[in-house]
Amino acid sequence: MTSHVGMMALFAFFVSVVFAVLMHDDPGLQVRAAARMCAGFVVAGLALGWVLLLFPI
Amino acid sequence: MLATAARSSQSHNPWVVCAVAWIVPGGGHLLLGRVGKGVVFLVTLVAMFTTGLLLKGRIFPFELSDPLVPLAAIANMGIGAPYFVARGLGIGVGDVLAVTFEYGNSFAIVAGLLNMLVVLDAYDMARGLK
């Protein structure tokens, strides 16, 4: 896989799962927290990517 | 269930739990009877580290030639046994020309850093703080 967005999403998934399981003991809360965090990471990554277009190297 | 976990945590030396948690990702939680958490950590962290290697990332050696290399090596070592297994098998030499090289490094490094957090969580549980 060489898709930048795909790798970002995979990275966000792994990190979200670990953080969610560290934060909560209840499986339902863990799933909800992981989903929220993963979505937040991906949306923030995409938003930052668009913002960086304003600052070309 | 919490009472069982608390009893289980009181019977283990926190430093032994830390050592087990470092060597086997999630092993500390498994030792303390938190099987669900332990299995999730084991699967997720090993998968993340393996993904880093599959993306042609490098497992950094402990060299002082470059100030950032030993830091990356320490982060890599955080994953425990998989680091030493990969180095023993000669995996993780990295392909700097691969488009996924930096991604692979990030996955492998962050897997080690996350396992350090998991070790601290296991330590807190072993001391009865969580």
PDB file of C-alpha atoms in Angstrom:
ATOM      1  CA  MET A   1       0.000   0.000   0.000  1.00  0.00           C
ATOM      2  CA  THR A   2       1.458   3.365  -1.001  1.00  0.00           C
ATOM      3  CA  SER A   3      -1.582   5.617  -0.528  1.00  0.00           C
ATOM      4  CA  HIS A   4      -0.695   8.446   1.834  1.00  0.00           C
ATOM      5  CA  VAL A   5      -4.276   8.791   3.055  1.00  0.00           C
ATOM      6  CA  GLY A   6      -4.581   5.023   3.509  1.00  0.00           C
ATOM      7  CA  MET A   7      -1.431   4.868   5.599  1.00  0.00           C
ATOM      8  CA  MET A   8      -2.534   7.850   7.659  1.00  0.00           C
ATOM      9  CA  ALA A   9      -5.869   6.143   8.308  1.00  0.00           C
ATOM     10  CA  LEU A  10      -4.142   2.869   9.262  1.00  0.00           C
ATOM     11  CA  PHE A  11      -1.784   4.738  11.597  1.00  0.00           C
ATOM     12  CA  ALA A  12      -4.739   6.600  13.134  1.00  0.00           C
ATOM     13  CA  PHE A  13      -6.552   3.281  13.627  1.00  0.00           C
ATOM     14  CA  PHE A  14      -3.671   1.649  15.507  1.00  0.00           C
ATOM     15  CA  VAL A  15      -3.041   4.675  17.733  1.00  0.00           C
ATOM     16  CA  SER A  16      -6.758   5.161  18.452  1.00  0.00           C
ATOM     17  CA  VAL A  17      -7.245   1.537  19.476  1.00  0.00           C
ATOM     18  CA  VAL A  18      -4.336   1.634  21.937  1.00  0.00           C
ATOM     19  CA  PHE A  19      -5.358   4.989  23.459  1.00  0.00           C
ATOM     20  CA  ALA A  20      -9.022   3.971  23.740  1.00  0.00           C
ATOM     21  CA  VAL A  21      -8.170   0.707  25.504  1.00  0.00           C
ATOM     22  CA  LEU A  22      -5.783   2.551  27.831  1.00  0.00           C
ATOM     23  CA  MET A  23      -8.440   5.144  28.687  1.00  0.00           C
ATOM     24  CA  HIS A  24     -11.495   2.960  29.276  1.00  0.00           C
ATOM     25  CA  ASP A  25     -12.306  -0.407  30.843  1.00  0.00           C
ATOM     26  CA  ASP A  26     -15.743  -0.898  29.307  1.00  0.00           C
ATOM     27  CA  PRO A  27     -15.613  -2.438  25.784  1.00  0.00           C
ATOM     28  CA  GLY A  28     -18.490  -0.249  24.554  1.00  0.00           C
ATOM     29  CA  LEU A  29     -16.742   2.912  25.685  1.00  0.00           C
ATOM     30  CA  GLN A  30     -13.484   1.667  24.182  1.00  0.00           C
ATOM     31  CA  VAL A  31     -15.076   1.152  20.750  1.00  0.00           C
ATOM     32  CA  ARG A  32     -16.790   4.554  20.816  1.00  0.00           C
ATOM     33  CA  ALA A  33     -13.624   6.342  21.970  1.00  0.00           C
ATOM     34  CA  ALA A  34     -11.511   4.573  19.330  1.00  0.00           C
ATOM     35  CA  ALA A  35     -13.975   5.474  16.568  1.00  0.00           C
ATOM     36  CA  ARG A  36     -14.140   9.110  17.681  1.00  0.00           C
ATOM     37  CA  MET A  37     -10.360   9.410  17.981  1.00  0.00           C
ATOM     38  CA  CYS A  38      -9.683   7.689  14.661  1.00  0.00           C
ATOM     39  CA  ALA A  39     -12.169   9.942  12.866  1.00  0.00           C
ATOM     40  CA  GLY A  40     -10.676  12.985  14.599  1.00  0.00           C
ATOM     41  CA  PHE A  41      -7.127  12.065  13.598  1.00  0.00           C
ATOM     42  CA  VAL A  42      -8.109  11.472   9.968  1.00  0.00           C
ATOM     43  CA  VAL A  43     -10.195  14.654   9.681  1.00  0.00           C
ATOM     44  CA  ALA A  44      -7.467  16.713  11.386  1.00  0.00           C
ATOM     45  CA  GLY A  45      -4.833  15.208   9.083  1.00  0.00           C
ATOM     46  CA  LEU A  46      -6.850  16.032   5.985  1.00  0.00           C
ATOM     47  CA  ALA A  47      -7.582  19.563   7.251  1.00  0.00           C
ATOM     48  CA  LEU A  48      -3.900  20.187   8.031  1.00  0.00           C
ATOM     49  CA  GLY A  49      -3.001  18.844   4.601  1.00  0.00           C
ATOM     50  CA  TRP A  50      -5.249  21.419   2.961  1.00  0.00           C
ATOM     51  CA  VAL A  51      -3.930  24.220   5.198  1.00  0.00           C
ATOM     52  CA  LEU A  52      -0.353  23.330   4.235  1.00  0.00           C
ATOM     53  CA  LEU A  53      -1.268  23.993   0.595  1.00  0.00           C
ATOM     54  CA  LEU A  54      -1.150  27.662   1.549  1.00  0.00           C
ATOM     55  CA  PHE A  55       2.550  27.286   2.421  1.00  0.00           C
ATOM     56  CA  PRO A  56       4.250  25.771  -0.616  1.00  0.00           C
ATOM     57  CA  ILE A  57       7.808  24.596  -0.088  1.00  0.00           C
TER      58      ILE A  57
ATOM     59  CA  MET B   1     -14.423  -8.230  38.221  1.00  0.00           C
ATOM     60  CA  LEU B   2     -12.601  -5.151  39.486  1.00  0.00           C
ATOM     61  CA  ALA B   3     -12.153  -6.822  42.857  1.00  0.00           C
ATOM     62  CA  THR B   4     -10.646  -9.858  41.137  1.00  0.00           C
ATOM     63  CA  ALA B   5      -8.315  -7.620  39.126  1.00  0.00           C
ATOM     64  CA  ALA B   6      -7.330  -5.735  42.280  1.00  0.00           C
ATOM     65  CA  ARG B   7      -6.562  -8.990  44.117  1.00  0.00           C
ATOM     66  CA  SER B   8      -4.606 -10.217  41.115  1.00  0.00           C
ATOM     67  CA  SER B   9      -2.619  -6.968  40.888  1.00  0.00           C
ATOM     68  CA  GLN B  10      -1.690  -7.100  44.583  1.00  0.00           C
ATOM     69  CA  SER B  11      -0.014 -10.478  44.187  1.00  0.00           C
ATOM     70  CA  HIS B  12       2.461  -9.340  41.541  1.00  0.00           C
ATOM     71  CA  ASN B  13       5.643  -7.355  41.872  1.00  0.00           C
ATOM     72  CA  PRO B  14       5.154  -4.177  39.797  1.00  0.00           C
ATOM     73  CA  TRP B  15       8.679  -4.383  38.396  1.00  0.00           C
ATOM     74  CA  VAL B  16       8.131  -7.958  37.219  1.00  0.00           C
ATOM     75  CA  VAL B  17       4.883  -6.820  35.600  1.00  0.00           C
ATOM     76  CA  CYS B  18       6.790  -3.985  33.886  1.00  0.00           C
ATOM     77  CA  ALA B  19       9.428  -6.377  32.581  1.00  0.00           C
ATOM     78  CA  VAL B  20       6.809  -8.793  31.231  1.00  0.00           C
ATOM     79  CA  ALA B  21       4.789  -5.907  29.760  1.00  0.00           C
ATOM     80  CA  TRP B  22       7.875  -4.616  27.977  1.00  0.00           C
ATOM     81  CA  ILE B  23       9.077  -7.971  26.629  1.00  0.00           C
ATOM     82  CA  VAL B  24       5.621  -9.063  25.434  1.00  0.00           C
ATOM     83  CA  PRO B  25       3.332  -6.178  24.434  1.00  0.00           C
ATOM     84  CA  GLY B  26       0.191  -6.591  26.554  1.00  0.00           C
ATOM     85  CA  GLY B  27       1.892  -9.277  28.646  1.00  0.00           C
ATOM     86  CA  GLY B  28       1.637  -7.212  31.820  1.00  0.00           C
ATOM     87  CA  HIS B  29      -2.111  -6.907  31.468  1.00  0.00           C
ATOM     88  CA  LEU B  30      -2.405 -10.626  30.726  1.00  0.00           C
ATOM     89  CA  LEU B  31      -0.363 -11.355  33.860  1.00  0.00           C
ATOM     90  CA  LEU B  32      -2.696  -9.162  35.906  1.00  0.00           C
ATOM     91  CA  GLY B  33      -5.785 -10.917  34.585  1.00  0.00           C
ATOM     92  CA  ARG B  34      -6.869  -8.133  32.206  1.00  0.00           C
ATOM     93  CA  VAL B  35      -7.035 -10.598  29.338  1.00  0.00           C
ATOM     94  CA  GLY B  36      -9.134  -8.466  26.973  1.00  0.00           C
ATOM     95  CA  LYS B  37      -6.862  -5.448  27.223  1.00  0.00           C
ATOM     96  CA  GLY B  38      -3.752  -7.616  27.019  1.00  0.00           C
ATOM     97  CA  VAL B  39      -4.890  -9.356  23.826  1.00  0.00           C
ATOM     98  CA  VAL B  40      -5.847  -6.036  22.188  1.00  0.00           C
ATOM     99  CA  PHE B  41      -2.436  -4.553  23.029  1.00  0.00           C
ATOM    100  CA  LEU B  42      -0.614  -7.668  21.873  1.00  0.00           C
ATOM    101  CA  VAL B  43      -2.396  -7.831  18.525  1.00  0.00           C
ATOM    102  CA  THR B  44      -2.450  -4.082  17.829  1.00  0.00           C
ATOM    103  CA  LEU B  45       1.128  -3.250  18.792  1.00  0.00           C
ATOM    104  CA  VAL B  46       2.685  -6.264  17.103  1.00  0.00           C
ATOM    105  CA  ALA B  47       0.591  -5.566  13.980  1.00  0.00           C
ATOM    106  CA  MET B  48       1.704  -1.934  14.002  1.00  0.00           C
ATOM    107  CA  PHE B  49       5.373  -2.872  14.373  1.00  0.00           C
ATOM    108  CA  THR B  50       5.054  -5.524  11.646  1.00  0.00           C
ATOM    109  CA  THR B  51       3.348  -3.012   9.355  1.00  0.00           C
ATOM    110  CA  GLY B  52       6.318  -0.716   9.859  1.00  0.00           C
ATOM    111  CA  LEU B  53       8.674  -3.476   8.760  1.00  0.00           C
ATOM    112  CA  LEU B  54       6.457  -4.370   5.774  1.00  0.00           C
ATOM    113  CA  LEU B  55       6.564  -0.715   4.729  1.00  0.00           C
ATOM    114  CA  LYS B  56      10.361  -1.110   4.518  1.00  0.00           C
ATOM    115  CA  GLY B  57      11.038   0.927   7.633  1.00  0.00           C
ATOM    116  CA  ARG B  58      14.324   0.631   9.470  1.00  0.00           C
ATOM    117  CA  ILE B  59      14.965  -0.760  12.914  1.00  0.00           C
ATOM    118  CA  PHE B  60      17.482   1.702  14.242  1.00  0.00           C
ATOM    119  CA  PRO B  61      20.681   0.441  15.873  1.00  0.00           C
ATOM    120  CA  PHE B  62      21.972   2.066  19.034  1.00  0.00           C
ATOM    121  CA  GLU B  63      24.659   4.273  17.457  1.00  0.00           C
ATOM    122  CA  LEU B  64      25.835   7.617  18.778  1.00  0.00           C
ATOM    123  CA  SER B  65      27.029   8.872  15.384  1.00  0.00           C
ATOM    124  CA  ASP B  66      23.817  10.855  14.863  1.00  0.00           C
ATOM    125  CA  PRO B  67      21.995  12.357  17.883  1.00  0.00           C
ATOM    126  CA  LEU B  68      18.566  11.265  16.636  1.00  0.00           C
ATOM    127  CA  VAL B  69      19.499   7.647  15.869  1.00  0.00           C
ATOM    128  CA  PRO B  70      19.838   6.498  19.507  1.00  0.00           C
ATOM    129  CA  LEU B  71      16.514   8.158  20.327  1.00  0.00           C
ATOM    130  CA  ALA B  72      14.872   6.261  17.476  1.00  0.00           C
ATOM    131  CA  ALA B  73      16.595   3.078  18.662  1.00  0.00           C
ATOM    132  CA  ILE B  74      15.255   3.546  22.205  1.00  0.00           C
ATOM    133  CA  ALA B  75      11.763   4.114  20.792  1.00  0.00           C
ATOM    134  CA  ASN B  76      12.125   1.002  18.615  1.00  0.00           C
ATOM    135  CA  MET B  77      13.281  -1.044  21.613  1.00  0.00           C
ATOM    136  CA  GLY B  78      10.109  -0.053  23.450  1.00  0.00           C
ATOM    137  CA  ILE B  79       8.249  -2.788  21.592  1.00  0.00           C
ATOM    138  CA  GLY B  80      10.301  -5.430  23.442  1.00  0.00           C
ATOM    139  CA  ALA B  81      10.774  -8.939  22.060  1.00  0.00           C
ATOM    140  CA  PRO B  82       9.622  -8.171  18.492  1.00  0.00           C
ATOM    141  CA  TYR B  83      12.524  -5.695  18.199  1.00  0.00           C
ATOM    142  CA  PHE B  84      15.105  -8.305  19.130  1.00  0.00           C
ATOM    143  CA  VAL B  85      13.433 -11.019  17.039  1.00  0.00           C
ATOM    144  CA  ALA B  86      13.415  -8.749  13.984  1.00  0.00           C
ATOM    145  CA  ARG B  87      17.038  -7.764  14.512  1.00  0.00           C
ATOM    146  CA  GLY B  88      18.024 -11.385  15.061  1.00  0.00           C
ATOM    147  CA  LEU B  89      16.346 -12.393  11.817  1.00  0.00           C
ATOM    148  CA  GLY B  90      17.982  -9.549   9.926  1.00  0.00           C
ATOM    149  CA  ILE B  91      14.624  -7.912   9.190  1.00  0.00           C
ATOM    150  CA  GLY B  92      14.232  -4.159   9.332  1.00  0.00           C
ATOM    151  CA  VAL B  93      17.368  -3.023   7.530  1.00  0.00           C
ATOM    152  CA  GLY B  94      15.135  -0.467   5.794  1.00  0.00           C
ATOM    153  CA  ASP B  95      15.063   0.677   2.197  1.00  0.00           C
ATOM    154  CA  VAL B  96      15.741   4.383   2.124  1.00  0.00           C
ATOM    155  CA  LEU B  97      14.759   4.548  -1.559  1.00  0.00           C
ATOM    156  CA  ALA B  98      11.306   3.079  -0.901  1.00  0.00           C
ATOM    157  CA  VAL B  99       8.461   5.602  -0.985  1.00  0.00           C
ATOM    158  CA  THR B 100       7.119   4.088   2.242  1.00  0.00           C
ATOM    159  CA  PHE B 101      10.441   4.240   4.144  1.00  0.00           C
ATOM    160  CA  GLU B 102       9.526   7.145   6.430  1.00  0.00           C
ATOM    161  CA  TYR B 103       6.047   5.744   7.013  1.00  0.00           C
ATOM    162  CA  GLY B 104       7.574   2.432   8.014  1.00  0.00           C
ATOM    163  CA  ASN B 105       9.913   4.177  10.452  1.00  0.00           C
ATOM    164  CA  SER B 106       6.968   6.048  11.971  1.00  0.00           C
ATOM    165  CA  PHE B 107       4.903   2.904  12.451  1.00  0.00           C
ATOM    166  CA  ALA B 108       7.794   0.992  14.078  1.00  0.00           C
ATOM    167  CA  ILE B 109       8.865   3.896  16.304  1.00  0.00           C
ATOM    168  CA  VAL B 110       5.354   4.777  17.469  1.00  0.00           C
ATOM    169  CA  ALA B 111       4.570   1.108  18.180  1.00  0.00           C
ATOM    170  CA  GLY B 112       7.520   1.111  20.605  1.00  0.00           C
ATOM    171  CA  LEU B 113       6.454   4.384  22.213  1.00  0.00           C
ATOM    172  CA  LEU B 114       2.866   3.169  22.633  1.00  0.00           C
ATOM    173  CA  ASN B 115       4.151   0.007  24.297  1.00  0.00           C
ATOM    174  CA  MET B 116       5.999   2.215  26.794  1.00  0.00           C
ATOM    175  CA  LEU B 117       2.637   3.788  27.701  1.00  0.00           C
ATOM    176  CA  VAL B 118       1.149   0.302  28.011  1.00  0.00           C
ATOM    177  CA  VAL B 119       4.008  -0.664  30.368  1.00  0.00           C
ATOM    178  CA  LEU B 120       3.244   2.378  32.545  1.00  0.00           C
ATOM    179  CA  ASP B 121      -0.453   1.450  32.578  1.00  0.00           C
ATOM    180  CA  ALA B 122       0.427  -2.098  33.687  1.00  0.00           C
ATOM    181  CA  TYR B 123       2.697  -0.657  36.404  1.00  0.00           C
ATOM    182  CA  ASP B 124      -0.150   1.502  37.731  1.00  0.00           C
ATOM    183  CA  MET B 125      -2.470  -1.504  37.755  1.00  0.00           C
ATOM    184  CA  ALA B 126       0.113  -3.652  39.545  1.00  0.00           C
ATOM    185  CA  ARG B 127       0.438  -0.967  42.233  1.00  0.00           C
ATOM    186  CA  GLY B 128      -3.335  -0.833  42.579  1.00  0.00           C
ATOM    187  CA  LEU B 129      -3.531   2.753  41.333  1.00  0.00           C
ATOM    188  CA  LYS B 130      -6.007   1.913  38.540  1.00  0.00           C
TER     189      LYS B 130
END
